[in-house]
Phi, psi and omega in degrees: 000124176274101163271117177240146186242123178247118186235129187246028167315157178242327183258173182230127341300169184222134174305316182302318174292331178290317185297315190291324187278338167295325176295320178285335170297318185283328171290319183298328183289342179262355183216181177262028189302147163244116207259143179231135184244138187243105172274104179309322185296339176276358180234027182297313183295312186298328189285318184292330176292316184300328188281335186265329182264320190085000178242137170281152173274180194288325190282313183299319175302322191294305181304323180278339165290307175323299179305317171293324177282357195279148179277332195197154184223130172250122182233114185253116190235146166261160188272129163229143193041056173056030177209188178284163178295145165306316184297305177309305185293330172292329177297319181272350157302307182310296187312298197305315192292335181278313172210099196301343186260008195306314187255011180303126179066004171287123176294136176224145170256119178253140175217165182195157186232135177207162175298342182206156184289341172313310191278006177315300181315342176319312181313300185283331190268332188241297186291315175301319176294318178304315181276352172278324165302334188268352171077030177268164179256104185271138180291155184298324187264126173259150182232125165241133181246126173252165176329319192262009177269327181306121177079004183253167173285142179119312189293314185293333181286322179302307178300328170296302173307317172304308191290334177292329172297322170280318167313316187292323192279331182275329184312137166287150185291148172282159179295131179273133184288147176293147179282143175307134176299126171224157170086148174051047183274067178215139184268166177311341176258019167088002177266150176288132180282134184297152180076000171247150180257124173288126185256122183305149177285172185283150180289157192289148191264147178294128181100359167247153184268127173295152184275189184311312203268006174100349186247159192281144188241186181290340182263035184293136177265131171289115175282123184305156177298313176317303180308311175292344179275322180284326179295323182279335178280331179271000000 
């Protein structure tokens, strides 16, 4: 499984990258994922050139290919002006312009960092609509980490829950075993087929003649109404 992490942190060290790494580790613990991290900060100049020229440089092209070919994606952004960062949005603008179906049906875990818990709604008001527009499958649990969340209760549990949801979506479905044969356990010669259970046929319908086994079969003879009425009167 290919897991790609897009981190849009700007500083070094970055709380955005720290959150991205923890989410990736929690997901990898549940899968056989090979993790690749895309640092959007390192691609800022290439993204600007692509927006003006329409051509990505080799590093940006490699990052876009990695996201497109990934089996699952973790996208983490810092919060600026109550939304995702401009650089984060520009990366996905370039991706969508290059390949409009790059994220279609792809499982995505969204996360964000900020200085205060008041910006936690960025997950549902900005990030979730963005990836819904790109036709990705966003896991139910988004993870927001404010400054006071680091080292506090709650954040590790949210990370584990979100990672579990992403792993469940990205894991290949187990093959379905063929259903055990049921009913009608007889071959054309009238023998019961091994491993199948013979099921008695339907009861005879009034007005129909029973077959050799006592139950109505496919070659039924219809008894005229006058004959049935005569039998009832007799």
